[in-house]
C-alpha cells in the first residue's frame, strides 16, 4: 500500500496544481502548452528506452525469458481489448466522450494515418534503447529527470483539462467507468490463464505475472523480494512489453473510436506513463477516466502480485 501511495501522491499533487492553475493565471496560451506537452512526451519516450537499455544483461533476458513474458503480455492485452469491445458493443455504444471523437471515426481510412503515430512513439523508445545499449549516452541515473518531466506533463494535462469545461464528477462517478476497470482486471487474468497452458509456468505464476498491469518498475522488485528472481525477470519484461503494446495500440484504437479500450489496455500505466499518449490521441475528455482506471489498478497491484504468487 505504501508503494502505491508513494507513486500516486506526486501525480495527484501535480494534477491538482495544474487543474487549479487558471485561478492564478487565466491567460494561458494553448499553443505554448501544446509545444511543452509534446517536448515532455517525446523526451520521456526516449528516456524510457535509455533506462531499459542500461539494464544489466538485457539482451540475455530478452532471449531467455522474453518469449514467456511477451506471450503473457500479448494474451492479457488481447483479452482486455476483446472483452471491453464486447462490453461496449452490448451497451450499443463505443462510449465516446465528445463529438470530436465521433468525427474522428468518420475520417476516411488512411493506412499512414494509422501507423504514423505508433511508429513514431515506438521509434523514439528504440532510439533511446539503442543509445543506451551501445553507450552513446552517458550512463547516469535518469530517474530524477524522468520524474520531473512526467510530473510537468501531468501538470500540463491538468491545465488543459481545467479549460475544457468537462464535468469531472460525472466522469469519476460513472458506473460504466468503474465496471470498465473491473473488467480490465478480469480480462487480463483470463488471457494470462489461457497462456499458462502453453508456457512453462503454473496458473498461479502466470496470474501473478499478469498482476503487474504494466507497472514494470514494481513487479520485478516484488518477485525478487519474494525469492524468485527468474520470475521477477519474466514479470519485469511482461510489464515492459505491455507498456510497449499500449504505446502502439492507443493511437490506433483512438482513431476508430475506442478510447476507453485504449485506457483499459494501458492498465496501471494509464495514470502516468501512457496518460500523455491517451490525452494526445484520445482527447482531454478521456484523462479523468484514465486517472480513475489507472489509479485503482495501481493501488491493487502491490496486493495482487503476492496474493497469486502465494497460491
Short mmCIF file of C-alpha atoms in Angstrom, two decimals:
data_model
loop_
_atom_site.label_atom_id
_atom_site.label_comp_id
_atom_site.label_asym_id
_atom_site.label_seq_id
_atom_site.Cartn_x
_atom_site.Cartn_y
_atom_site.Cartn_z
CA UNK A 1 0.00 0.00 0.00
CA UNK A 2 2.81 2.43 0.87
CA UNK A 3 4.42 1.78 -2.52
CA UNK A 4 1.19 2.64 -4.34
CA UNK A 5 0.64 5.79 -2.29
CA UNK A 6 4.26 6.84 -2.80
CA UNK A 7 3.72 6.74 -6.57
CA UNK A 8 0.22 8.20 -6.50
CA UNK A 9 0.87 11.21 -4.24
CA UNK A 10 3.13 13.33 -6.51
CA UNK A 11 0.98 12.55 -9.55
CA UNK A 12 -2.18 13.68 -7.77
CA UNK A 13 -0.39 16.78 -6.45
CA UNK A 14 0.77 17.75 -9.97
CA UNK A 15 -2.73 17.13 -11.33
CA UNK A 16 -4.50 19.19 -8.64
CA UNK A 17 -1.99 22.03 -9.03
CA UNK A 18 -2.47 22.10 -12.80
CA UNK A 19 -6.24 21.87 -12.60
CA UNK A 20 -6.36 24.93 -10.32
CA UNK A 21 -3.69 26.88 -12.21
CA UNK A 22 -6.24 29.01 -14.10
CA UNK A 23 -7.32 30.56 -10.79
CA UNK A 24 -3.82 32.03 -10.54
CA UNK A 25 -3.17 32.73 -14.21
CA UNK A 26 -6.06 32.54 -16.68
CA UNK A 27 -4.33 33.94 -19.78
CA UNK A 28 -2.76 30.64 -20.85
CA UNK A 29 -1.55 30.10 -24.43
CA UNK A 30 -2.74 26.66 -25.52
CA UNK A 31 -0.20 26.76 -28.37
CA UNK A 32 2.70 27.02 -25.93
CA UNK A 33 1.10 24.45 -23.63
CA UNK A 34 0.85 22.00 -26.56
CA UNK A 35 4.50 22.56 -27.54
CA UNK A 36 5.71 21.91 -23.98
CA UNK A 37 3.46 18.86 -23.79
CA UNK A 38 4.94 17.34 -26.96
CA UNK A 39 8.51 18.07 -25.85
CA UNK A 40 7.96 16.36 -22.48
CA UNK A 41 6.20 13.40 -24.09
CA UNK A 42 8.87 12.70 -26.71
CA UNK A 43 11.68 13.22 -24.19
CA UNK A 44 10.05 10.74 -21.80
CA UNK A 45 9.78 8.08 -24.51
CA UNK A 46 13.48 8.42 -25.36
CA UNK A 47 14.43 8.29 -21.67
CA UNK A 48 12.23 5.24 -21.20
CA UNK A 49 14.25 3.46 -23.88
CA UNK A 50 17.51 4.62 -22.30
CA UNK A 51 16.62 3.22 -18.87
CA UNK A 52 15.75 -0.15 -20.40
CA UNK A 53 18.94 -0.18 -22.46
CA UNK A 54 21.03 0.29 -19.32
CA UNK A 55 19.56 -2.77 -17.58
CA UNK A 56 22.35 -5.34 -16.99
CA UNK A 57 22.24 -8.32 -19.36
CA UNK A 58 19.06 -7.02 -21.01
CA UNK A 59 19.88 -8.82 -24.28
CA UNK A 60 20.21 -12.18 -22.47
CA UNK A 61 16.99 -11.56 -20.53
CA UNK A 62 15.10 -10.77 -23.71
CA UNK A 63 16.31 -14.02 -25.20
CA UNK A 64 15.88 -16.42 -22.29
CA UNK A 65 12.57 -15.35 -20.76
CA UNK A 66 11.33 -12.97 -23.42
CA UNK A 67 9.04 -15.46 -25.16
CA UNK A 68 7.23 -16.31 -21.92
CA UNK A 69 6.92 -12.65 -20.99
CA UNK A 70 5.65 -11.43 -24.35
CA UNK A 71 3.19 -14.34 -24.56
CA UNK A 72 1.51 -13.30 -21.29
CA UNK A 73 1.66 -9.63 -22.31
CA UNK A 74 0.01 -10.28 -25.66
CA UNK A 75 -2.59 -12.66 -24.23
CA UNK A 76 -3.56 -10.24 -21.45
CA UNK A 77 -3.70 -7.20 -23.76
CA UNK A 78 -5.68 -9.01 -26.45
CA UNK A 79 -8.11 -10.42 -23.90
CA UNK A 80 -8.71 -6.93 -22.45
CA UNK A 81 -9.36 -5.48 -25.92
CA UNK A 82 -11.82 -8.26 -26.84
CA UNK A 83 -13.74 -8.23 -23.54
CA UNK A 84 -14.06 -4.43 -23.50
CA UNK A 85 -15.14 -4.38 -27.14
CA UNK A 86 -17.90 -6.88 -26.35
CA UNK A 87 -18.86 -4.88 -23.24
CA UNK A 88 -19.33 -1.64 -25.18
CA UNK A 89 -20.97 -3.42 -28.12
CA UNK A 90 -23.59 -4.88 -25.78
CA UNK A 91 -24.24 -1.39 -24.49
CA UNK A 92 -24.76 -0.37 -28.14
CA UNK A 93 -22.21 2.43 -27.86
CA UNK A 94 -18.46 2.91 -28.02
CA UNK A 95 -18.71 5.26 -25.02
CA UNK A 96 -17.22 8.24 -26.85
CA UNK A 97 -16.99 11.30 -24.68
CA UNK A 98 -17.38 14.07 -27.21
CA UNK A 99 -18.34 14.91 -30.78
CA UNK A 100 -14.73 15.30 -31.83
CA UNK A 101 -14.24 11.56 -31.43
CA UNK A 102 -17.38 10.88 -33.44
CA UNK A 103 -15.96 12.96 -36.26
CA UNK A 104 -12.64 11.16 -35.92
CA UNK A 105 -14.28 7.86 -36.76
CA UNK A 106 -15.80 9.32 -39.92
CA UNK A 107 -12.39 10.12 -41.40
CA UNK A 108 -11.65 8.05 -44.50
CA UNK A 109 -9.36 5.11 -43.92
CA UNK A 110 -5.74 6.10 -44.37
CA UNK A 111 -3.14 3.44 -43.59
CA UNK A 112 -0.40 6.01 -43.00
CA UNK A 113 -2.62 7.81 -40.51
CA UNK A 114 -2.96 4.60 -38.51
CA UNK A 115 0.69 3.60 -38.42
CA UNK A 116 2.41 7.01 -38.29
CA UNK A 117 1.95 7.67 -34.58
CA UNK A 118 2.68 4.12 -33.33
CA UNK A 119 5.85 4.06 -35.47
CA UNK A 120 6.92 7.47 -34.12
CA UNK A 121 6.31 6.51 -30.48
CA UNK A 122 7.95 3.11 -30.82
CA UNK A 123 10.83 4.61 -32.78
CA UNK A 124 11.63 7.08 -30.01
CA UNK A 125 11.78 4.28 -27.43
CA UNK A 126 14.01 2.20 -29.72
CA UNK A 127 16.25 5.23 -30.30
CA UNK A 128 16.73 5.61 -26.55
CA UNK A 129 17.32 1.88 -26.10
CA UNK A 130 19.99 1.70 -28.82
CA UNK A 131 21.69 4.86 -27.49
CA UNK A 132 21.98 3.32 -24.03
CA UNK A 133 22.80 -0.24 -25.12
CA UNK A 134 25.77 0.94 -27.19
CA UNK A 135 26.79 3.53 -24.55
CA UNK A 136 26.19 6.51 -26.85
CA UNK A 137 24.60 8.43 -23.98
CA UNK A 138 26.14 8.91 -20.51
CA UNK A 139 25.49 6.07 -18.07
CA UNK A 140 23.91 8.16 -15.31
CA UNK A 141 20.75 7.97 -13.20
CA UNK A 142 17.91 9.49 -15.22
CA UNK A 143 15.19 8.84 -12.61
CA UNK A 144 15.00 12.45 -11.42
CA UNK A 145 14.77 13.77 -14.98
CA UNK A 146 12.09 11.24 -15.88
CA UNK A 147 10.04 12.02 -12.75
CA UNK A 148 10.34 15.78 -13.31
CA UNK A 149 9.21 15.53 -16.95
CA UNK A 150 6.35 13.21 -16.03
CA UNK A 151 5.03 15.48 -13.27
CA UNK A 152 5.36 18.53 -15.54
CA UNK A 153 3.45 16.71 -18.25
CA UNK A 154 0.66 15.70 -15.88
CA UNK A 155 0.51 19.31 -14.65
CA UNK A 156 0.09 20.48 -18.27
CA UNK A 157 -2.57 17.86 -18.98
CA UNK A 158 -4.48 19.07 -15.92
CA UNK A 159 -4.23 22.67 -17.17
CA UNK A 160 -5.77 21.57 -20.48
CA UNK A 161 -8.48 19.70 -18.64
CA UNK A 162 -9.35 22.74 -16.48
CA UNK A 163 -10.01 24.79 -19.62
CA UNK A 164 -12.10 22.06 -21.27
CA UNK A 165 -15.20 22.62 -19.13
CA UNK A 166 -15.78 18.91 -18.51
CA UNK A 167 -17.87 17.69 -15.58
CA UNK A 168 -15.29 15.65 -13.63
CA UNK A 169 -17.77 14.48 -11.00
CA UNK A 170 -19.95 12.95 -13.70
CA UNK A 171 -16.96 11.08 -15.17
CA UNK A 172 -15.40 9.86 -11.90
CA UNK A 173 -18.69 8.54 -10.54
CA UNK A 174 -19.83 6.98 -13.79
CA UNK A 175 -20.76 3.36 -13.06
CA UNK A 176 -19.70 2.27 -16.52
CA UNK A 177 -16.16 3.58 -15.98
CA UNK A 178 -15.87 1.59 -12.74
CA UNK A 179 -17.17 -1.54 -14.47
CA UNK A 180 -14.61 -0.97 -17.23
CA UNK A 181 -11.80 -1.06 -14.66
CA UNK A 182 -13.19 -4.24 -13.07
CA UNK A 183 -13.45 -5.94 -16.47
CA UNK A 184 -9.90 -4.85 -17.33
CA UNK A 185 -8.56 -6.79 -14.35
CA UNK A 186 -10.68 -9.89 -15.02
CA UNK A 187 -9.90 -9.92 -18.75
CA UNK A 188 -6.17 -9.62 -18.08
CA UNK A 189 -6.32 -12.69 -15.86
CA UNK A 190 -8.39 -14.60 -18.42
CA UNK A 191 -5.72 -14.01 -21.06
CA UNK A 192 -2.91 -14.98 -18.69
CA UNK A 193 -4.76 -18.14 -17.64
CA UNK A 194 -5.12 -19.27 -21.25
CA UNK A 195 -1.47 -18.51 -21.97
CA UNK A 196 -0.34 -20.56 -18.96
CA UNK A 197 -1.42 -23.76 -20.72
CA UNK A 198 1.26 -23.19 -23.35
CA UNK A 199 4.04 -21.87 -21.12
CA UNK A 200 6.45 -23.36 -18.54
CA UNK A 201 4.58 -21.59 -15.72
CA UNK A 202 1.87 -22.69 -13.34
CA UNK A 203 -1.52 -20.99 -13.42
CA UNK A 204 -0.79 -19.04 -10.22
CA UNK A 205 2.60 -17.91 -11.55
CA UNK A 206 1.05 -16.72 -14.80
CA UNK A 207 -1.66 -14.81 -12.90
CA UNK A 208 0.96 -13.28 -10.60
CA UNK A 209 3.00 -12.09 -13.59
CA UNK A 210 -0.13 -10.64 -15.20
CA UNK A 211 -0.91 -8.77 -11.97
CA UNK A 212 1.72 -6.14 -12.76
CA UNK A 213 -0.61 -4.50 -15.33
CA UNK A 214 2.32 -2.71 -16.96
CA UNK A 215 4.00 -1.49 -13.76
CA UNK A 216 7.41 -2.97 -14.60
CA UNK A 217 9.38 -0.93 -12.05
CA UNK A 218 7.46 -2.68 -9.26
CA UNK A 219 6.74 -6.22 -10.45
CA UNK A 220 10.35 -7.33 -10.90
CA UNK A 221 11.29 -5.98 -7.48
CA UNK A 222 8.38 -7.72 -5.73
CA UNK A 223 9.13 -11.13 -7.26
CA UNK A 224 12.81 -10.79 -6.41
CA UNK A 225 11.99 -9.87 -2.81
CA UNK A 226 9.73 -12.92 -2.61
CA UNK A 227 12.71 -15.10 -3.56
CA UNK A 228 12.10 -15.73 -7.26
CA UNK A 229 14.42 -13.50 -9.36
CA UNK A 230 13.77 -15.55 -12.52
CA UNK A 231 10.04 -14.92 -12.28
CA UNK A 232 10.97 -11.33 -11.47
CA UNK A 233 12.65 -11.11 -14.87
CA UNK A 234 9.53 -12.56 -16.53
CA UNK A 235 7.30 -10.10 -14.65
CA UNK A 236 9.54 -7.16 -15.49
CA UNK A 237 9.68 -7.98 -19.20
CA UNK A 238 5.96 -8.83 -19.35
CA UNK A 239 5.05 -5.40 -17.98
CA UNK A 240 7.61 -3.74 -20.21
CA UNK A 241 6.03 -5.43 -23.23
CA UNK A 242 2.52 -4.49 -22.02
CA UNK A 243 3.56 -0.86 -21.85
CA UNK A 244 5.06 -1.07 -25.35
CA UNK A 245 1.89 -2.73 -26.68
CA UNK A 246 -0.20 0.05 -25.13
CA UNK A 247 2.00 2.73 -26.71
CA UNK A 248 1.44 1.15 -30.11
CA UNK A 249 -2.29 0.45 -29.72
CA UNK A 250 -3.52 3.70 -28.15
CA UNK A 251 -3.16 5.86 -31.30
CA UNK A 252 -4.85 3.23 -33.48
CA UNK A 253 -7.68 2.45 -31.04
CA UNK A 254 -8.38 6.16 -30.58
CA UNK A 255 -8.76 6.66 -34.33
CA UNK A 256 -11.54 4.07 -34.50
CA UNK A 257 -13.45 5.50 -31.54
CA UNK A 258 -12.27 3.04 -28.87
CA UNK A 259 -10.67 5.42 -26.37
CA UNK A 260 -11.90 3.51 -23.33
CA UNK A 261 -10.45 0.27 -24.68
CA UNK A 262 -7.13 2.07 -25.16
CA UNK A 263 -7.22 3.09 -21.49
CA UNK A 264 -8.01 -0.47 -20.44
CA UNK A 265 -5.09 -1.90 -22.44
CA UNK A 266 -2.79 0.65 -20.76
CA UNK A 267 -3.60 -0.86 -17.33
CA UNK A 268 -1.79 0.76 -14.41
CA UNK A 269 0.20 3.00 -16.76
CA UNK A 270 -2.98 4.86 -17.77
CA UNK A 271 -2.47 7.20 -14.83
CA UNK A 272 1.17 8.04 -15.54
CA UNK A 273 3.40 6.87 -18.42
CA UNK A 274 0.70 6.40 -21.08
CA UNK A 275 -1.56 9.21 -19.80
CA UNK A 276 0.09 11.77 -22.14
CA UNK A 277 -0.42 9.39 -25.09
CA UNK A 278 -4.08 8.94 -24.11
CA UNK A 279 -4.57 12.70 -23.81
CA UNK A 280 -2.84 13.38 -27.12
CA UNK A 281 -4.68 10.78 -29.19
CA UNK A 282 -7.98 10.14 -27.38
CA UNK A 283 -8.57 13.69 -26.20
CA UNK A 284 -8.55 15.53 -22.89
CA UNK A 285 -12.05 14.22 -22.08
CA UNK A 286 -10.54 10.77 -21.51
CA UNK A 287 -7.99 11.97 -18.94
CA UNK A 288 -10.30 11.60 -15.88
CA UNK A 289 -11.26 8.08 -16.97
CA UNK A 290 -7.59 7.17 -17.39
CA UNK A 291 -6.75 8.56 -13.94
CA UNK A 292 -9.64 6.66 -12.38
CA UNK A 293 -8.84 3.31 -14.03
CA UNK A 294 -5.06 3.59 -13.75
CA UNK A 295 -5.26 4.82 -10.16
CA UNK A 296 -7.46 1.95 -8.98
CA UNK A 297 -5.28 -0.65 -10.69
CA UNK A 298 -2.09 0.94 -9.32
CA UNK A 299 -3.40 0.70 -5.77
CA UNK A 300 -4.27 -3.01 -6.04
CA UNK A 301 -1.13 -4.20 -7.88
CA UNK A 302 1.08 -4.46 -4.71
CA UNK A 303 -1.55 -6.75 -3.19
CA UNK A 304 -2.41 -8.88 -6.22
CA UNK A 305 1.14 -9.97 -7.12
CA UNK A 306 1.92 -11.51 -3.67
CA UNK A 307 -1.61 -12.94 -3.46
CA UNK A 308 -1.39 -15.00 -6.66
CA UNK A 309 2.28 -15.84 -6.14
CA UNK A 310 1.48 -17.42 -2.75
CA UNK A 311 -1.35 -19.60 -4.11
#
